[in-house]
Tab-separated table of C-alpha atoms in Angstrom:
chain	number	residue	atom	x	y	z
A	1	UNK	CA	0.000	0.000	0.000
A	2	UNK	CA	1.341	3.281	-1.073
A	3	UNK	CA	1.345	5.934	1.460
A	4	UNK	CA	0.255	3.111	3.837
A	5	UNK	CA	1.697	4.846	7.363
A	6	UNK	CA	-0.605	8.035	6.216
A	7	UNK	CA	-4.058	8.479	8.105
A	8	UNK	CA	-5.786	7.088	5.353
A	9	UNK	CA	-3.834	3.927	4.246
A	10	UNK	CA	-3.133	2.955	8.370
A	11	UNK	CA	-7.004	2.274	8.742
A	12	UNK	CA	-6.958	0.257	6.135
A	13	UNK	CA	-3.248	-1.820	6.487
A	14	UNK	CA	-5.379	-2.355	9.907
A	15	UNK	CA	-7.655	-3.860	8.691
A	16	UNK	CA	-6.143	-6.004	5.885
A	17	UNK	CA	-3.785	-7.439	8.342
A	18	UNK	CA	-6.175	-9.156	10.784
A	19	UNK	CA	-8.436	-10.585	7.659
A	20	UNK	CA	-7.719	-14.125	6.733
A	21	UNK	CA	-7.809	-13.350	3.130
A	22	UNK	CA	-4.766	-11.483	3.129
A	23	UNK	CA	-1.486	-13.099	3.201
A	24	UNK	CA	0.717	-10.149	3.637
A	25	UNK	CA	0.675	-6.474	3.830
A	26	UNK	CA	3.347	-4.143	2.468
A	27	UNK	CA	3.309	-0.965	4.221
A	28	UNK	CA	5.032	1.612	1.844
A	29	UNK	CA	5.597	5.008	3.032
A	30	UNK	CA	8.062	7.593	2.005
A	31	UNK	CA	8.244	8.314	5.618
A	32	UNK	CA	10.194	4.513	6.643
A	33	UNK	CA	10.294	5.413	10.671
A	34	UNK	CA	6.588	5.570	10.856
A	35	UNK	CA	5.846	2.454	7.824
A	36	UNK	CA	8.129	0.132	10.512
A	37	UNK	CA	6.400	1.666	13.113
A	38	UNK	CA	3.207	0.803	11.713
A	39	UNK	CA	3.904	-2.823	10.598
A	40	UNK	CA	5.307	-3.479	14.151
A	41	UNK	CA	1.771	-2.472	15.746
A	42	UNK	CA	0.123	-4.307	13.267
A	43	UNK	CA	2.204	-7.550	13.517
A	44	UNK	CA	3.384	-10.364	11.814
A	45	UNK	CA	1.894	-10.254	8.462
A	46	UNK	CA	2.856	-6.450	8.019
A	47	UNK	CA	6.057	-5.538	6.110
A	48	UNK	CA	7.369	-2.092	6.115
A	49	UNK	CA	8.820	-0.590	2.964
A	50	UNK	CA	10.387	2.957	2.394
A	51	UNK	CA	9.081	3.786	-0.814
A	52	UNK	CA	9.348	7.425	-2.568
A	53	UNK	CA	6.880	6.791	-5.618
A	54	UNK	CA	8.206	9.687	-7.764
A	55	UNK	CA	11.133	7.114	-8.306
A	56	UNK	CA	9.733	4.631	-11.187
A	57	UNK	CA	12.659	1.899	-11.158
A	58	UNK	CA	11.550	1.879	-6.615
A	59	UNK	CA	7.817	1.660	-7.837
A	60	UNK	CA	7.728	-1.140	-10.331
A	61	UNK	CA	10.335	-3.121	-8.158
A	62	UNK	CA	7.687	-2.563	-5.186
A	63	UNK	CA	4.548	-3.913	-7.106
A	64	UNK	CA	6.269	-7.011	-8.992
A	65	UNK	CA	5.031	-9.141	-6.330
A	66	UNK	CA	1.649	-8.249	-5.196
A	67	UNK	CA	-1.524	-8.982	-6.020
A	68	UNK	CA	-3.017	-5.736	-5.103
A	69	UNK	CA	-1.942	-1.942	-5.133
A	70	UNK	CA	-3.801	0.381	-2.764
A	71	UNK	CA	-2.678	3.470	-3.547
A	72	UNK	CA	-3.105	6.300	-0.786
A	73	UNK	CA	-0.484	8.048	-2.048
A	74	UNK	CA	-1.282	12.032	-2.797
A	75	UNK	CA	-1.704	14.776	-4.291
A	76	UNK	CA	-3.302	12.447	-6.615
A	77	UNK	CA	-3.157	15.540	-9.488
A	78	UNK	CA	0.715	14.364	-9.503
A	79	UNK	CA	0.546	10.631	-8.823
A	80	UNK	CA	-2.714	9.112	-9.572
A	81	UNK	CA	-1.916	8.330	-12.870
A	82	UNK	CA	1.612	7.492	-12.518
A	83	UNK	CA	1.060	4.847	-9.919
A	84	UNK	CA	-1.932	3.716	-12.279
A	85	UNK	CA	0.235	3.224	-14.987
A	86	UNK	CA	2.984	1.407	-13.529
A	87	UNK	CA	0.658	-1.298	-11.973
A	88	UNK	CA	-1.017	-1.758	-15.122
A	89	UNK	CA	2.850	-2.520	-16.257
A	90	UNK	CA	3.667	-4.769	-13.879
A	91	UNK	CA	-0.409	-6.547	-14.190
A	92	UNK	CA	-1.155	-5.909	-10.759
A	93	UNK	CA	-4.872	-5.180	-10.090
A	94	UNK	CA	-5.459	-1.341	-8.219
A	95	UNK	CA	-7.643	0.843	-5.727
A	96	UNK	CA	-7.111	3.933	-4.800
A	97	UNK	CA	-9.059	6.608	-2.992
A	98	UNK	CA	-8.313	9.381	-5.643
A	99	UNK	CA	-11.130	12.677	-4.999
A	100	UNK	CA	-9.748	14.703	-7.220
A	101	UNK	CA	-11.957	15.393	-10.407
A	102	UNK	CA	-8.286	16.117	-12.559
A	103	UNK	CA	-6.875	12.926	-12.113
A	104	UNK	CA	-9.946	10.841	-12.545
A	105	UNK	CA	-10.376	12.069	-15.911
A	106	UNK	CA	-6.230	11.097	-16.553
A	107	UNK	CA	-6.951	8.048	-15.190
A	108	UNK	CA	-10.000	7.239	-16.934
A	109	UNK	CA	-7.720	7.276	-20.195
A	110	UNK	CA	-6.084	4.159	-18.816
A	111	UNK	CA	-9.168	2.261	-19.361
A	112	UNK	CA	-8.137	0.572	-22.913
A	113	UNK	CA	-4.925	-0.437	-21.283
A	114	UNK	CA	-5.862	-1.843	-18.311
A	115	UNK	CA	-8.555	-4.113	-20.147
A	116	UNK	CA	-5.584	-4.981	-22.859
A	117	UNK	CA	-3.614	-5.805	-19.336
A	118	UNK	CA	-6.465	-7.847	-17.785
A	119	UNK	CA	-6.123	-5.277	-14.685
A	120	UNK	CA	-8.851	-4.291	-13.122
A	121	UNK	CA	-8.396	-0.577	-11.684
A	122	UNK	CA	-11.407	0.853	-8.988
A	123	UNK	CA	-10.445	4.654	-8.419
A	124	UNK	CA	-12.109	6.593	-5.548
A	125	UNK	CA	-13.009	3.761	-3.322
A	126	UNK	CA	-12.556	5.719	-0.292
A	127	UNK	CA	-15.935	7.779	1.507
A	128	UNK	CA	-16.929	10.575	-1.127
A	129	UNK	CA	-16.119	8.782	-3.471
A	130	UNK	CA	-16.699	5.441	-3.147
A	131	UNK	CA	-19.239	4.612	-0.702
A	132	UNK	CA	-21.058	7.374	-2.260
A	133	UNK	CA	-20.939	5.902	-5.627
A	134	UNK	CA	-22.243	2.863	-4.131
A	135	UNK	CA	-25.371	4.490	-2.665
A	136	UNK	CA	-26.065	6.245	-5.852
A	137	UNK	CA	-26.197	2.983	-7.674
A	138	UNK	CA	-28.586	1.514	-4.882
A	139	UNK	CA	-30.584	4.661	-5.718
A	140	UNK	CA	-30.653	4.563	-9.480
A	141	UNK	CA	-31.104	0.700	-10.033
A	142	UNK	CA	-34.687	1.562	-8.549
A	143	UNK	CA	-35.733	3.778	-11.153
A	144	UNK	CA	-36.178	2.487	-14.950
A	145	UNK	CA	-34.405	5.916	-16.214
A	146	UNK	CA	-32.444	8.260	-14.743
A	147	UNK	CA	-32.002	11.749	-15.358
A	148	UNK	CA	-30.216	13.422	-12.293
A	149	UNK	CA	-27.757	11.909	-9.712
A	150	UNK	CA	-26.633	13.760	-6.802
A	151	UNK	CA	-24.254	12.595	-4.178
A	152	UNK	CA	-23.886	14.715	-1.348
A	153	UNK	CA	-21.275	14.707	1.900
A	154	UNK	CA	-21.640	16.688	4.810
A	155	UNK	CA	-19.078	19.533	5.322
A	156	UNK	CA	-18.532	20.283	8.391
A	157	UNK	CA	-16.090	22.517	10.594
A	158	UNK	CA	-16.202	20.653	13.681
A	159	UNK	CA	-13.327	18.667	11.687
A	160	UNK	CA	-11.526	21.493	11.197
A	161	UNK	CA	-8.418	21.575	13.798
A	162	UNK	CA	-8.298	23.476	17.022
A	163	UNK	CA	-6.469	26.206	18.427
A	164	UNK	CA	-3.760	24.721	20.488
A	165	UNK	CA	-2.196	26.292	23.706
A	166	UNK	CA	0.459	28.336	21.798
A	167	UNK	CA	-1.527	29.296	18.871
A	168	UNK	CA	-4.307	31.850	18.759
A	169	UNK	CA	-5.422	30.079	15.307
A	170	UNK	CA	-4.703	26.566	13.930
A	171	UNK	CA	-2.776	25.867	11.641
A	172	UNK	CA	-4.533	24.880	8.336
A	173	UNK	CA	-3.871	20.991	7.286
A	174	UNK	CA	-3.378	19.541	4.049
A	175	UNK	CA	-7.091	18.282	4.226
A	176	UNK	CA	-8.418	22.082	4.977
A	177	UNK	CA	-6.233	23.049	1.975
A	178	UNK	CA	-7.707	20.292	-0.149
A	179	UNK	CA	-11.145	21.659	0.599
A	180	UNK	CA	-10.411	25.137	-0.201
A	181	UNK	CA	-9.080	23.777	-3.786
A	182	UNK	CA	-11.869	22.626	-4.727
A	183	UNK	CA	-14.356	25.110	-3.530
A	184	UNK	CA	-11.752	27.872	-5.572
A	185	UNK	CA	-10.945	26.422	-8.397
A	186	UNK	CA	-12.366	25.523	-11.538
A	187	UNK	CA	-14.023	21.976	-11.429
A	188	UNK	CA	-15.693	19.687	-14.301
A	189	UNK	CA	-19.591	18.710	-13.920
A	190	UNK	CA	-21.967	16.774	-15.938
A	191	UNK	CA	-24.973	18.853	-16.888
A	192	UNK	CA	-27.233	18.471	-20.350
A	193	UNK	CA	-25.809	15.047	-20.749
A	194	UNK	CA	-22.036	15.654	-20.787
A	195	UNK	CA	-19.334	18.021	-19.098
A	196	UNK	CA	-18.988	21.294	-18.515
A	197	UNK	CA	-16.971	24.219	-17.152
A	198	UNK	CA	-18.056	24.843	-13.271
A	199	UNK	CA	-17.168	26.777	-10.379
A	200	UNK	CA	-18.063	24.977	-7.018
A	201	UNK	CA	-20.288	26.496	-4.620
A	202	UNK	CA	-23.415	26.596	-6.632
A	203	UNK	CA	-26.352	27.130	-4.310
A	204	UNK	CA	-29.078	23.920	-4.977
A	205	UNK	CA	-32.066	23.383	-2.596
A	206	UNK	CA	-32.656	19.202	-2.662
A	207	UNK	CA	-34.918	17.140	-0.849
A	208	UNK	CA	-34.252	13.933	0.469
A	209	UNK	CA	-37.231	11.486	0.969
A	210	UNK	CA	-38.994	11.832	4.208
A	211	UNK	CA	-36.640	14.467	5.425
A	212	UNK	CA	-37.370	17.604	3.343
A	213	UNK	CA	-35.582	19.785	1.756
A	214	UNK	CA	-32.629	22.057	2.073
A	215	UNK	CA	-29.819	23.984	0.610
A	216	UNK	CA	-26.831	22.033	-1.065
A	217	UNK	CA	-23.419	23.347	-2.686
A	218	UNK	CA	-21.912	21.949	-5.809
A	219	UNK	CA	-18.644	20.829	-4.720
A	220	UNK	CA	-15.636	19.482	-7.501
A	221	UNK	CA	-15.586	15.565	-6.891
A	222	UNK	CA	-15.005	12.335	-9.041
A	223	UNK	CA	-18.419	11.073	-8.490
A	224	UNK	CA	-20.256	13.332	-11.145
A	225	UNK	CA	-18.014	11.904	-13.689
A	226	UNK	CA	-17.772	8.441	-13.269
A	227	UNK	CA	-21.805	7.694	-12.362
A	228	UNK	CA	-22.878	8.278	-15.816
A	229	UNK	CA	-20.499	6.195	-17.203
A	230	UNK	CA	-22.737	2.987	-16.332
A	231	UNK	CA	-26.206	4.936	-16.691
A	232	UNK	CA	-25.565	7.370	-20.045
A	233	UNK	CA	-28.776	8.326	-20.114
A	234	UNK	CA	-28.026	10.654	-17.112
A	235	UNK	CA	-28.638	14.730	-18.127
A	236	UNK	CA	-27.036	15.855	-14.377
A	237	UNK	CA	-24.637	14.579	-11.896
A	238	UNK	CA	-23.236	16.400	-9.341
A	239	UNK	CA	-21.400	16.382	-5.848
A	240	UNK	CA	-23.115	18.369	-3.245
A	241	UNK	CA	-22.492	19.525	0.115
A	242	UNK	CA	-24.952	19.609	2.857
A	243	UNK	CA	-23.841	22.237	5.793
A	244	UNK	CA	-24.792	24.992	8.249
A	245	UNK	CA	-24.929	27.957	5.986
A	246	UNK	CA	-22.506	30.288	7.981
A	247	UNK	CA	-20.233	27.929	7.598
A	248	UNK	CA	-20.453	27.998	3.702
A	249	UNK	CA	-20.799	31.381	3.797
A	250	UNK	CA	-17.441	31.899	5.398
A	251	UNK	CA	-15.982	29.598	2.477
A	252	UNK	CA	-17.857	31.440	-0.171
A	253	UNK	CA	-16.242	34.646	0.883
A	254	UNK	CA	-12.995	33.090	0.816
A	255	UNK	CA	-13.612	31.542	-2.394
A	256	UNK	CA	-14.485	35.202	-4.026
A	257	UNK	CA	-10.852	36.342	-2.751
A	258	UNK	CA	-9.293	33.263	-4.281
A	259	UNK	CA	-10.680	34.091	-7.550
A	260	UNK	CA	-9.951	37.668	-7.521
A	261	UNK	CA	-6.155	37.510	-7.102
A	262	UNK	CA	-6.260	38.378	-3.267
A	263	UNK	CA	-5.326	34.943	-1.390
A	264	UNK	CA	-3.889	31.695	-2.795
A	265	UNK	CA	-5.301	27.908	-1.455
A	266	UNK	CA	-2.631	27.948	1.407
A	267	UNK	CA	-3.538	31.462	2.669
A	268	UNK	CA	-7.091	31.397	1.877
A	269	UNK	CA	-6.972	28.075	4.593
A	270	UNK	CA	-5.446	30.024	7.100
A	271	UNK	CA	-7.848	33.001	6.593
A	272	UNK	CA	-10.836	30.665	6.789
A	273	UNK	CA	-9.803	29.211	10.168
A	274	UNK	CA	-9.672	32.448	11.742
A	275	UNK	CA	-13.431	33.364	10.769
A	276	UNK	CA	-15.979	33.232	13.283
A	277	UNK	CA	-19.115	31.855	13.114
A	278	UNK	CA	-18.741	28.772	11.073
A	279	UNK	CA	-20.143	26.007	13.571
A	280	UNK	CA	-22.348	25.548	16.071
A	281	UNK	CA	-25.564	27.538	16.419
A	282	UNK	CA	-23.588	30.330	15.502
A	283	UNK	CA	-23.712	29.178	12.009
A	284	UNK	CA	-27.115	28.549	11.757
A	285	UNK	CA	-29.569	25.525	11.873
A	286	UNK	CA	-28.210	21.982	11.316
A	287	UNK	CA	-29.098	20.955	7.354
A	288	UNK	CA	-32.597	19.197	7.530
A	289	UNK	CA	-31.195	16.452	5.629
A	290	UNK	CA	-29.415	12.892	6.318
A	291	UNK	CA	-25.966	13.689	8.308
A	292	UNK	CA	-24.313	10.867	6.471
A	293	UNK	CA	-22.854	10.708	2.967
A	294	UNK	CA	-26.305	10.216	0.883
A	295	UNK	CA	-27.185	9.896	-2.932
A	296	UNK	CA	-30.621	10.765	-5.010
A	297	UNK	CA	-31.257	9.953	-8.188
A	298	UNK	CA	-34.571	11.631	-10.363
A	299	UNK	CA	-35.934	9.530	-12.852
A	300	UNK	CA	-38.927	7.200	-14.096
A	301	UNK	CA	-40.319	4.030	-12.733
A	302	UNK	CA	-43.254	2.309	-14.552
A	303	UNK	CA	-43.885	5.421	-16.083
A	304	UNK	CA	-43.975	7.530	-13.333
A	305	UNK	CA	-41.500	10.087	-12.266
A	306	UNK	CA	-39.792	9.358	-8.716
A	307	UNK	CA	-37.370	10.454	-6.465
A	308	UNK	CA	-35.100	8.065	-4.655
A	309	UNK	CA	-32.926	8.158	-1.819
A	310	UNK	CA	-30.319	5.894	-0.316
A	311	UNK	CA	-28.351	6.043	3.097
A	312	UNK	CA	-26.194	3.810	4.841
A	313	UNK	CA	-28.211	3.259	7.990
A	314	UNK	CA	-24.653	1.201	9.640
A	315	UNK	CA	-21.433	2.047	8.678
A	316	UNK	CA	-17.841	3.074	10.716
A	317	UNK	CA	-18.318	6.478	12.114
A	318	UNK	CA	-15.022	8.343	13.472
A	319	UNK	CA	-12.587	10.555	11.725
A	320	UNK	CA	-11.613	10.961	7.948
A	321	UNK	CA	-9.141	8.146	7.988
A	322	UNK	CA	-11.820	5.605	9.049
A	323	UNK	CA	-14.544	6.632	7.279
A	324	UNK	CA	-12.066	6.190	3.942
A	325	UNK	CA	-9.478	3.827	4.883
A	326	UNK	CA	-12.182	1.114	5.914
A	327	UNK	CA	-14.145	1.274	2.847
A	328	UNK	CA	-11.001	0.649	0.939
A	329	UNK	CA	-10.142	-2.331	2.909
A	330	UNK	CA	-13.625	-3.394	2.258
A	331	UNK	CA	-13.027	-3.356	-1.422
A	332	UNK	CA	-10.163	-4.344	-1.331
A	333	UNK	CA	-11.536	-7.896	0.591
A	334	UNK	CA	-13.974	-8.111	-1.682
A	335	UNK	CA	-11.348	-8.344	-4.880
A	336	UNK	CA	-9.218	-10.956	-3.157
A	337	UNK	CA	-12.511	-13.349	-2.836
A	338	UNK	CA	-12.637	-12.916	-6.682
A	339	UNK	CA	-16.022	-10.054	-6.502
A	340	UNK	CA	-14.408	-7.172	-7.653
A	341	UNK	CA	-12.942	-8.519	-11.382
A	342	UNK	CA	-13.798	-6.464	-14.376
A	343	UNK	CA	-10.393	-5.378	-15.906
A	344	UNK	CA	-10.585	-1.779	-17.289
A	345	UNK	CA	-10.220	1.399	-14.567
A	346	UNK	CA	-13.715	2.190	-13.404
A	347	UNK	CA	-14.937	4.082	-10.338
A	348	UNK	CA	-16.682	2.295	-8.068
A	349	UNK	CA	-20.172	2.014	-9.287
A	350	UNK	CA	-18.628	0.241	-12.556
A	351	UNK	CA	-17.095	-2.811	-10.451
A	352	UNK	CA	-18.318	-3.083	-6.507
A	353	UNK	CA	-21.750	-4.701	-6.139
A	354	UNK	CA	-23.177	-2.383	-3.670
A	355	UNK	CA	-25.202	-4.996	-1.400
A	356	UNK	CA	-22.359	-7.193	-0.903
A	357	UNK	CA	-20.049	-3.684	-0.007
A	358	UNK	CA	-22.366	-2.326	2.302
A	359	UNK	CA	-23.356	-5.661	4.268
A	360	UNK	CA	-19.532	-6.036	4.842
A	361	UNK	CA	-18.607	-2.666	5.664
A	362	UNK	CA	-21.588	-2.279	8.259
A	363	UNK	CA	-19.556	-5.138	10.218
A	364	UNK	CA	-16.746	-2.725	10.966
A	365	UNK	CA	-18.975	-0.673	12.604
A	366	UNK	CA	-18.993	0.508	16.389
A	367	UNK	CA	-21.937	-1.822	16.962
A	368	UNK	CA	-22.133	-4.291	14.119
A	369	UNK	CA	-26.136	-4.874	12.929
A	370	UNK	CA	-27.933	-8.156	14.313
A	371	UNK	CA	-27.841	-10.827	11.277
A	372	UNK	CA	-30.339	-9.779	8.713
A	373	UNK	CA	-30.787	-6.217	10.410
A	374	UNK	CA	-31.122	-3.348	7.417
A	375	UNK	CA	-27.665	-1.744	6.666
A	376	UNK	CA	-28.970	0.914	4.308
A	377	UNK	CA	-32.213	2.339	3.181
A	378	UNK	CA	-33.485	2.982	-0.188
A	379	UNK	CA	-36.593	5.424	-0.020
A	380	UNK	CA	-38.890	6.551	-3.015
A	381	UNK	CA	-41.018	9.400	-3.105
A	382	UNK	CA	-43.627	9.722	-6.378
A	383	UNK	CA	-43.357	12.823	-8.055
A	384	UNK	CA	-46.161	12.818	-10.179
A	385	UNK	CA	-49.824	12.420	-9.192
């Protein structure tokens, strides 16, 4: 696993090493003190490996004798494709957790060669994307045709880090800069049946079945390019963010400043962690819809035009490294019993059966569900009378 000691890959080298499919697991960090450190906790079938994946020669020596390459590896824009490509060369099958809309594109090219390769490639299999992929095909195979998908995450600056003792303000992380990227930059969508030029933070109300309805904003993900890859008949699909409006507010601002010339990503981070008002009730009312990562899809069924909705109703809950890392390892499980093999690269919707992925990941929860308990929820309302 590339980048295996970071906060992602260590949740799922975790769980890899105590499943009985897996024989062994390479921990591969650039950082070697904390891959041994790593392997040692996680015991005898961990191996570290000090790996820098900018060198090639390193990289194709490290995945001649696996069956598997997790890459967790970033900034993906830089090494998604390159650690693609050089497990296609050496015919070893890939995930990765890639939720960057640039690379998915690059690495979308690699389909023709990793089908000529017999490699099957599943990018994005981390939260959002990935698990919401999942839910969004849960959510479309109910309706006959679809027209719009949405996947939505909630953003939310309770993550954000904390003041410490010597610091008035905290100090923005790599993840808080990732966020401001793609809220500032340009992104890709799929609108009128095929991409377009987008800025992020377009305002959408959507309702969620049962719940209402409430304010969403467009965020630049791999989702809304990969979904209508396995349903073409899809006119919209897009990555949305559920949130307290001051909190998207204060990002909006930000984002205006970005654009103008004013800040760059790393001091547009630091600016947006010393805003007030972004959590809390200070921020405004909670979104009045699902707190998890959820997906709707519009469309037809039996001639009539619904609305779907699907949740994970048991999943692991925690930080950003769990809620990725595991689903990963899930995956990842599930392609060493032979259920993830469809050679090509493909986000997750175009090789993980959903029902099998979301039975096994709900066992990695905090309280596991009671055999044949419901581990998600697909919800219809009819839109036409």
């Amino acid at each position: 696993m590339t980048g295996g000691a970071g906060e992602m890959g260590a949740y799922a080298c975790g769980v890899l090493a105590k499943a009985d499919e897996i024989a062994k697991v390479v921990v591969a960090d650039r950082d070697e003190e904390k891959a041994v450190k790593l392997a040692a906790d996680l015991g005898a079938k961990a191996t570290p490996l000090a790996l820098d994946i900018s060198d090639s020669e390193a990289l194709a020596k490290a995945l001649a004798d696996v069956d598997f390459v997790l890459n967790c590896a970033g900034p993906f824009y830089r090494f998604g494709r390159e650690v693609l490509s050089a497990a296609i060369a050496a015919g070893t099958d890939y995930l990765d957790i890639c939720d960057d809309w640039e690379p998915t594109l690059e690495m979308l090219e690699l389909d023709d060669a990793a089908r000529a390769a017999g490699v099957t490639a599943v990018i994005g299999m981390g939260a959002s994307p990935g698990t919401s992929n999942l839910l969004a095909v849960l959510a479309m195979n109910e309706c006959d045709t679809v027209d719009r998908v949405y996947t939505s995450w909630r953003a939310s600056a309770a993550h954000f880090p904390r003041p410490t003792a010597d610091r008035e303000f905290p100090e923005a992380t790599a993840a808080i800069e990732h966020w401001v990227h793609n809220c500032t930059e340009p992104i890709k969508i799929w609108r009128d049946g095929g991409l377009v030029d987008a800025h992020a933070l377009e305002e959408l109300t959507l309702a969620y079945p049962g719940w209402g309805e409430d304010a969403v904003w467009v965020c630049g993900h791999p989702e809304p390019l990969t979904l209508p890859r396995i349903r073409p008949e899809v006119r919209e699909s897009l990555n949305v963010m559920s949130a307290r409006r001051g909190l998207m507010d204060g990002i909006s601002g930000i984002a205006d400043r970005v654009r103008a010339g004013e800040l760059n990503v790393r001091q547009a981070s630091d600016e947006l962690l010393r805003r007030p008002n972004l959590s809390g009730k200070a921020a405004g009312p909670s979104p009045s819809l699902p707190s998890n990562i959820f997906a709707i899809a519009e469309g037809t069924k039996d001639g009539t035009r619904v609305r779907v909705g699907a949740q994970a109703l048991v999943q692991p809950e925690g930080n950003m490294g769990e809620m990725t890392g595991i689903p990963l390892a899930v995956a990842t499980l599930m392609a060493a019993r032979g259920q993830v093999s469809r050679p090509g690269v493909h986000g997750p919707e175009g090789a993980i059966d959903p029902k099998i992925f979301f039975n096994d990941l709900a066992q990695f929860a905090d309280e596991p569900p009671a055999p044949g308990a419901a581990v998600y929820e697909v919800v219809t309302d009819v839109l036409d009378s």
